[in-house]
Short mmCIF file of C-alpha atoms in Angstrom, two decimals:
data_model
loop_
_atom_site.label_atom_id
_atom_site.label_comp_id
_atom_site.label_asym_id
_atom_site.label_seq_id
_atom_site.Cartn_x
_atom_site.Cartn_y
_atom_site.Cartn_z
CA MET A 815 -20.65 -15.11 6.13
CA SER A 816 -19.01 -17.98 7.99
CA SER A 817 -16.48 -18.94 5.31
CA LYS A 818 -12.89 -17.77 5.52
CA PRO A 819 -12.17 -14.66 3.45
CA VAL A 820 -9.80 -14.70 0.50
CA VAL A 821 -8.86 -11.03 0.82
CA SER A 822 -8.32 -9.04 3.99
CA CYS A 823 -8.62 -5.32 3.24
CA ILE A 824 -6.56 -3.51 5.87
CA VAL A 825 -7.28 0.21 6.09
CA ILE A 826 -5.32 2.39 8.50
CA THR A 827 -6.76 5.79 9.32
CA HIS A 828 -6.08 8.88 11.37
CA ASN A 829 -8.42 11.88 11.48
CA ARG A 830 -9.78 11.55 7.94
CA LYS A 831 -13.27 10.17 8.45
CA ASN A 832 -14.73 11.84 5.34
CA LEU A 833 -12.14 10.27 3.06
CA LEU A 834 -12.38 7.00 4.98
CA GLU A 835 -16.08 6.71 4.22
CA LYS A 836 -15.33 6.78 0.47
CA THR A 837 -12.69 4.09 0.93
CA LEU A 838 -14.96 1.76 2.85
CA ASN A 839 -17.91 2.23 0.50
CA SER A 840 -15.69 1.42 -2.48
CA ILE A 841 -14.68 -1.87 -0.82
CA ILE A 842 -18.27 -2.82 -0.03
CA ASN A 843 -19.35 -2.07 -3.61
CA GLN A 844 -16.80 -4.39 -5.23
CA GLU A 845 -17.89 -6.82 -7.95
CA TYR A 846 -15.89 -9.48 -6.10
CA ASP A 847 -17.92 -11.83 -3.85
CA ARG A 848 -18.46 -10.08 -0.49
CA ASP A 849 -18.23 -13.41 1.35
CA LYS A 850 -14.60 -13.58 0.24
CA ILE A 851 -13.72 -10.14 1.62
CA GLU A 852 -13.11 -8.92 5.14
CA ILE A 853 -12.46 -5.31 6.13
CA ILE A 854 -10.13 -4.50 8.99
CA VAL A 855 -9.94 -0.81 9.95
CA VAL A 856 -7.18 0.30 12.29
CA ASP A 857 -8.04 3.68 13.81
CA ASP A 858 -4.70 5.14 14.85
CA ALA A 859 -5.86 7.23 17.81
CA SER A 860 -8.09 9.58 15.80
CA THR A 861 -9.63 12.56 17.59
CA ASP A 862 -12.04 13.83 14.92
CA GLY A 863 -14.96 11.48 15.58
CA THR A 864 -13.61 8.65 13.41
CA HIS A 865 -14.28 6.09 16.15
CA GLU A 866 -17.94 7.09 16.41
CA PHE A 867 -18.29 7.10 12.63
CA LEU A 868 -16.85 3.58 12.45
CA ARG A 869 -19.18 2.33 15.16
CA ASN A 870 -22.18 3.56 13.12
CA PHE A 871 -20.71 2.22 9.89
CA VAL A 872 -20.28 -1.27 11.34
CA ALA A 873 -23.84 -1.23 12.69
CA MET A 874 -25.09 -0.38 9.20
CA PHE A 875 -23.08 -2.94 7.20
CA HIS A 876 -22.09 -5.78 9.57
CA ASP A 877 -24.70 -8.11 8.05
CA LYS A 878 -23.43 -7.46 4.50
CA ILE A 879 -19.68 -7.86 4.85
CA LYS A 880 -17.19 -8.88 7.53
CA ILE A 881 -15.92 -5.74 9.28
CA LYS A 882 -13.56 -5.48 12.23
CA VAL A 883 -12.52 -2.17 13.81
CA LEU A 884 -9.38 -1.89 15.92
CA ARG A 885 -8.46 1.27 17.81
CA ASN A 886 -5.01 2.34 18.97
CA ASN A 887 -5.19 4.36 22.18
CA THR A 888 -1.81 5.88 21.33
CA PRO A 889 -0.47 6.43 17.79
CA GLN A 890 1.31 3.42 16.28
CA PHE A 891 1.76 5.20 12.96
CA ALA A 892 1.62 3.57 9.50
CA ALA A 893 4.04 0.68 10.04
CA GLY A 894 2.72 -0.35 13.45
CA SER A 895 -0.94 0.04 12.49
CA ARG A 896 -0.55 -2.09 9.36
CA ASN A 897 1.12 -4.81 11.42
CA ILE A 898 -1.72 -4.73 13.94
CA GLY A 899 -4.27 -5.10 11.15
CA ALA A 900 -2.34 -8.01 9.63
CA LEU A 901 -2.32 -9.85 12.98
CA PHE A 902 -6.12 -10.06 12.87
CA ALA A 903 -6.38 -10.89 9.15
CA GLN A 904 -7.63 -14.29 7.98
CA GLY A 905 -7.41 -13.88 4.21
CA LYS A 906 -4.99 -15.55 1.84
CA TYR A 907 -4.11 -12.06 0.62
CA LEU A 908 -3.54 -8.85 2.55
CA PHE A 909 -4.74 -5.77 0.69
CA PHE A 910 -3.30 -2.69 2.39
CA ILE A 911 -5.28 0.43 1.47
CA ASP A 912 -4.64 4.01 2.60
CA ASP A 913 -7.66 5.91 3.89
CA ASP A 914 -7.63 8.39 0.98
CA VAL A 915 -8.01 5.69 -1.69
CA GLU A 916 -11.19 4.82 -3.60
CA LEU A 917 -11.30 1.48 -5.43
CA THR A 918 -12.95 0.99 -8.80
CA LYS A 919 -15.56 -1.77 -8.73
CA ASP A 920 -13.41 -4.48 -10.32
CA CYS A 921 -10.18 -3.65 -8.49
CA ILE A 922 -10.09 -6.57 -6.05
CA LYS A 923 -11.27 -9.03 -8.68
CA GLU A 924 -8.48 -7.99 -11.06
CA LEU A 925 -5.78 -8.12 -8.38
CA VAL A 926 -6.85 -11.53 -7.04
CA ASN A 927 -7.09 -12.99 -10.56
CA PHE A 928 -3.57 -11.78 -11.26
CA MET A 929 -2.12 -13.19 -8.05
CA GLU A 930 -3.87 -16.52 -8.51
CA THR A 931 -2.44 -16.95 -11.99
CA HIS A 932 1.07 -15.56 -11.29
CA PRO A 933 2.59 -17.52 -8.40
CA ASP A 934 6.02 -16.01 -9.10
CA PHE A 935 4.76 -12.61 -7.89
CA VAL A 936 4.62 -11.87 -4.17
CA ALA A 937 2.70 -8.58 -4.39
CA ALA A 938 0.88 -6.29 -6.78
CA THR A 939 -0.40 -2.75 -6.89
CA PRO A 940 -3.28 -1.36 -8.93
CA LEU A 941 -2.79 1.57 -11.28
CA ILE A 942 -3.22 4.63 -9.06
CA LEU A 943 -5.06 7.61 -10.53
CA ASP A 944 -5.54 11.06 -9.04
CA SER A 945 -8.99 12.56 -8.50
CA ARG A 946 -9.03 13.78 -12.12
CA GLY A 947 -8.36 10.31 -13.51
CA MET A 948 -4.75 11.02 -14.48
CA ILE A 949 -2.07 8.44 -13.68
CA TRP A 950 -0.53 9.33 -10.30
CA ASN A 951 1.56 6.21 -9.69
CA ALA A 952 2.08 2.91 -11.47
CA GLY A 953 4.39 1.22 -9.01
CA VAL A 954 7.81 2.41 -7.93
CA ILE A 955 11.08 1.91 -9.79
CA ARG A 956 14.22 2.48 -7.71
CA HIS A 957 17.41 3.66 -9.42
CA TYR A 958 20.79 2.13 -8.54
CA LEU A 959 21.69 5.31 -6.61
CA GLY A 960 18.49 5.39 -4.61
CA ILE A 961 16.28 7.69 -6.66
CA ASN A 962 12.74 6.38 -6.84
CA ARG A 963 10.09 7.25 -9.41
CA SER A 964 6.81 5.96 -10.77
CA TYR A 965 6.91 3.58 -13.72
CA PRO A 966 6.96 5.83 -16.82
CA VAL A 967 3.46 6.96 -17.79
CA TYR A 968 4.08 6.86 -21.55
CA ARG A 969 4.93 3.15 -21.32
CA ILE A 970 1.80 2.50 -19.30
CA LEU A 971 -0.39 4.24 -21.87
CA ARG A 972 1.23 2.20 -24.63
CA LEU A 973 0.69 -1.08 -22.77
CA LEU A 974 -2.96 -0.24 -22.11
CA LYS A 975 -3.55 -0.11 -25.86
CA GLU A 976 -2.09 -3.55 -26.48
CA LYS A 977 -4.33 -6.59 -26.74
CA ARG A 978 -3.22 -9.17 -24.20
CA GLU A 979 -4.88 -11.03 -21.34
CA TYR A 980 -2.80 -9.68 -18.49
CA LYS A 981 -1.52 -6.13 -18.64
CA TYR A 982 1.12 -5.57 -16.01
CA VAL A 983 4.66 -4.35 -15.50
CA THR A 984 7.28 -5.45 -12.98
CA VAL A 985 8.21 -2.83 -10.38
CA ASP A 986 10.42 -2.59 -7.29
CA GLU A 987 7.99 -1.24 -4.70
CA CYS A 988 4.39 -0.20 -4.12
CA ILE A 989 2.75 2.64 -2.24
CA THR A 990 -0.77 3.65 -1.16
CA ALA A 991 -2.58 0.40 -2.15
CA TYR A 992 -1.12 -3.08 -2.66
CA ILE A 993 -1.96 -6.75 -2.22
CA ILE A 994 0.51 -9.23 -0.69
CA ARG A 995 0.45 -12.98 -0.12
CA ARG A 996 -0.12 -13.30 3.62
CA GLU A 997 2.18 -16.30 4.06
CA ASP A 998 5.04 -14.35 2.51
CA PHE A 999 4.29 -11.22 4.55
CA GLU A 1000 4.46 -13.34 7.69
CA LYS A 1001 7.83 -14.76 6.67
CA ILE A 1002 9.41 -11.32 7.02
CA ARG A 1003 7.31 -10.41 10.09
CA GLY A 1004 5.73 -7.46 8.37
CA PHE A 1005 6.80 -3.84 8.55
CA ARG A 1006 9.53 -2.63 10.87
CA ASN A 1007 7.78 -0.51 13.46
CA LYS A 1008 10.80 1.74 14.00
CA TYR A 1009 10.19 3.38 10.61
CA LYS A 1010 6.74 4.65 11.75
CA PHE A 1011 6.02 6.29 8.35
CA TYR A 1012 8.12 7.26 5.32
CA TYR A 1013 10.18 4.50 3.72
CA GLU A 1014 8.44 1.82 5.79
CA GLU A 1015 7.01 0.45 2.54
CA SER A 1016 10.31 0.65 0.65
CA GLU A 1017 12.11 -1.24 3.40
CA MET A 1018 9.39 -3.90 3.69
CA PHE A 1019 9.28 -4.56 -0.06
CA TYR A 1020 13.08 -4.78 -0.18
CA ARG A 1021 13.02 -7.58 2.43
CA LEU A 1022 9.97 -9.23 0.84
CA LYS A 1023 11.76 -9.66 -2.49
CA LEU A 1024 15.03 -10.64 -0.81
CA VAL A 1025 13.45 -13.43 1.25
CA THR A 1026 10.89 -14.81 -1.21
CA LYS A 1027 12.86 -14.35 -4.47
CA LYS A 1028 9.57 -13.31 -6.07
CA LYS A 1029 8.58 -10.26 -8.11
CA ILE A 1030 6.21 -7.33 -7.67
CA ALA A 1031 3.72 -6.19 -10.31
CA SER A 1032 1.71 -3.15 -11.22
CA VAL A 1033 -1.56 -4.54 -12.58
CA LEU A 1034 -2.85 -2.04 -15.12
CA THR A 1035 -6.38 -3.43 -15.32
CA ALA A 1036 -6.92 -2.80 -11.60
CA LYS A 1037 -7.42 0.86 -10.72
CA VAL A 1038 -7.90 3.09 -7.69
CA TYR A 1039 -8.33 6.82 -7.20
CA HIS A 1040 -6.01 8.54 -4.75
CA HIS A 1041 -7.63 11.62 -3.27
CA VAL A 1042 -4.25 12.93 -2.26
CA GLU A 1043 -3.88 15.86 0.10
CA GLY A 1044 -0.95 18.27 -0.06
CA ASP A 1045 1.97 16.69 1.82
CA LYS A 1046 5.00 18.36 0.35
CA LEU A 1047 8.13 18.71 2.42
CA TRP A 1048 7.64 22.42 3.09
CA LYS A 1049 4.08 21.81 4.31
CA ILE A 1050 4.77 18.98 6.74
CA SER A 1051 5.68 19.19 10.40
CA PRO A 1052 9.27 19.22 11.68
CA LEU A 1053 8.72 15.68 13.03
CA LYS A 1054 7.68 14.38 9.61
CA ALA A 1055 10.59 16.15 7.93
CA TYR A 1056 12.96 14.58 10.45
CA LEU A 1057 11.50 11.10 9.96
CA LEU A 1058 11.69 11.47 6.19
CA GLY A 1059 15.42 12.21 6.34
CA ARG A 1060 16.27 9.71 9.06
CA ASN A 1061 14.31 6.85 7.50
CA ARG A 1062 15.84 7.47 4.09
CA ILE A 1063 19.31 7.07 5.57
CA TRP A 1064 18.21 3.93 7.45
CA PHE A 1065 16.82 2.48 4.23
CA TYR A 1066 19.93 3.31 2.21
CA LYS A 1067 22.08 1.55 4.81
CA GLU A 1068 20.08 -1.67 4.37
CA TRP A 1069 19.50 -1.40 0.64
CA CYS A 1070 23.03 -0.44 -0.49
CA ASN A 1071 25.47 -3.33 -0.81
CA SER A 1072 28.60 -1.24 -0.29
CA SER A 1073 29.71 1.81 1.68
CA ILE A 1074 30.62 3.58 -1.56
CA ARG A 1075 27.12 3.11 -2.96
CA PHE A 1076 25.59 4.28 0.33
CA THR A 1077 27.74 7.41 0.29
CA LEU A 1078 26.79 8.18 -3.31
CA CYS A 1079 23.09 7.72 -2.53
CA VAL A 1080 23.27 10.15 0.41
CA ILE A 1081 25.27 12.73 -1.57
CA LEU A 1082 22.86 12.55 -4.50
CA TRP A 1083 19.90 12.99 -2.15
CA ILE A 1084 21.47 16.03 -0.43
CA ILE A 1085 22.35 17.83 -3.66
#
């Protein structure tokens, strides 16, 4: 395993070791050549035994796949932890994966094949299914006035029935799991740490497209399962609710190209 990896799988985690184990096993069991994969886990100051679990996991699999574990002594949150993982990555592609995501066996192979044959795309997301196998997200489309939504499911189902070599749609943003060309990610210096979490991905993808002039795809032949936990606004902490509101306003300020549009976005969000 001395050759340089093609794909760096960057997994950030915090106090979800049971879900994390599924994520890591799904990476190890990929049909893609293991010598071309490296796993970088960033443990964001977990207190549930995640660090000990990772130490045992590395001992079990270090001779089968490249694995590096990084631990934050204090929380760096989603944006900061992803940036830390990217600093240690050696792959041509960075595959950011949340710790509640389980990859299907051909996921990495499908994403890499797409990126290799579509140089005009800077990033791609797999089709994200929930635990029941229903479409949960197919890439994010952002409306002119700031509203964001998943690419329409009925269109996805129709495209999946068509006979063509590459089944994909162009989207504005990705969440949960996505692959990015490392050289392009480095051009924008990654995520902005001040966002911590919520809208850190929206803001990063906005700059990524702006700087590279490339597109983002949802690759329908690549799939993952998102074992999502309840995280609705009325169930989250006051800090998370505050960050959600603050970061949305920060993002609108950067994304909107006029004060009138910014005002309309904020008003629409409030009502």
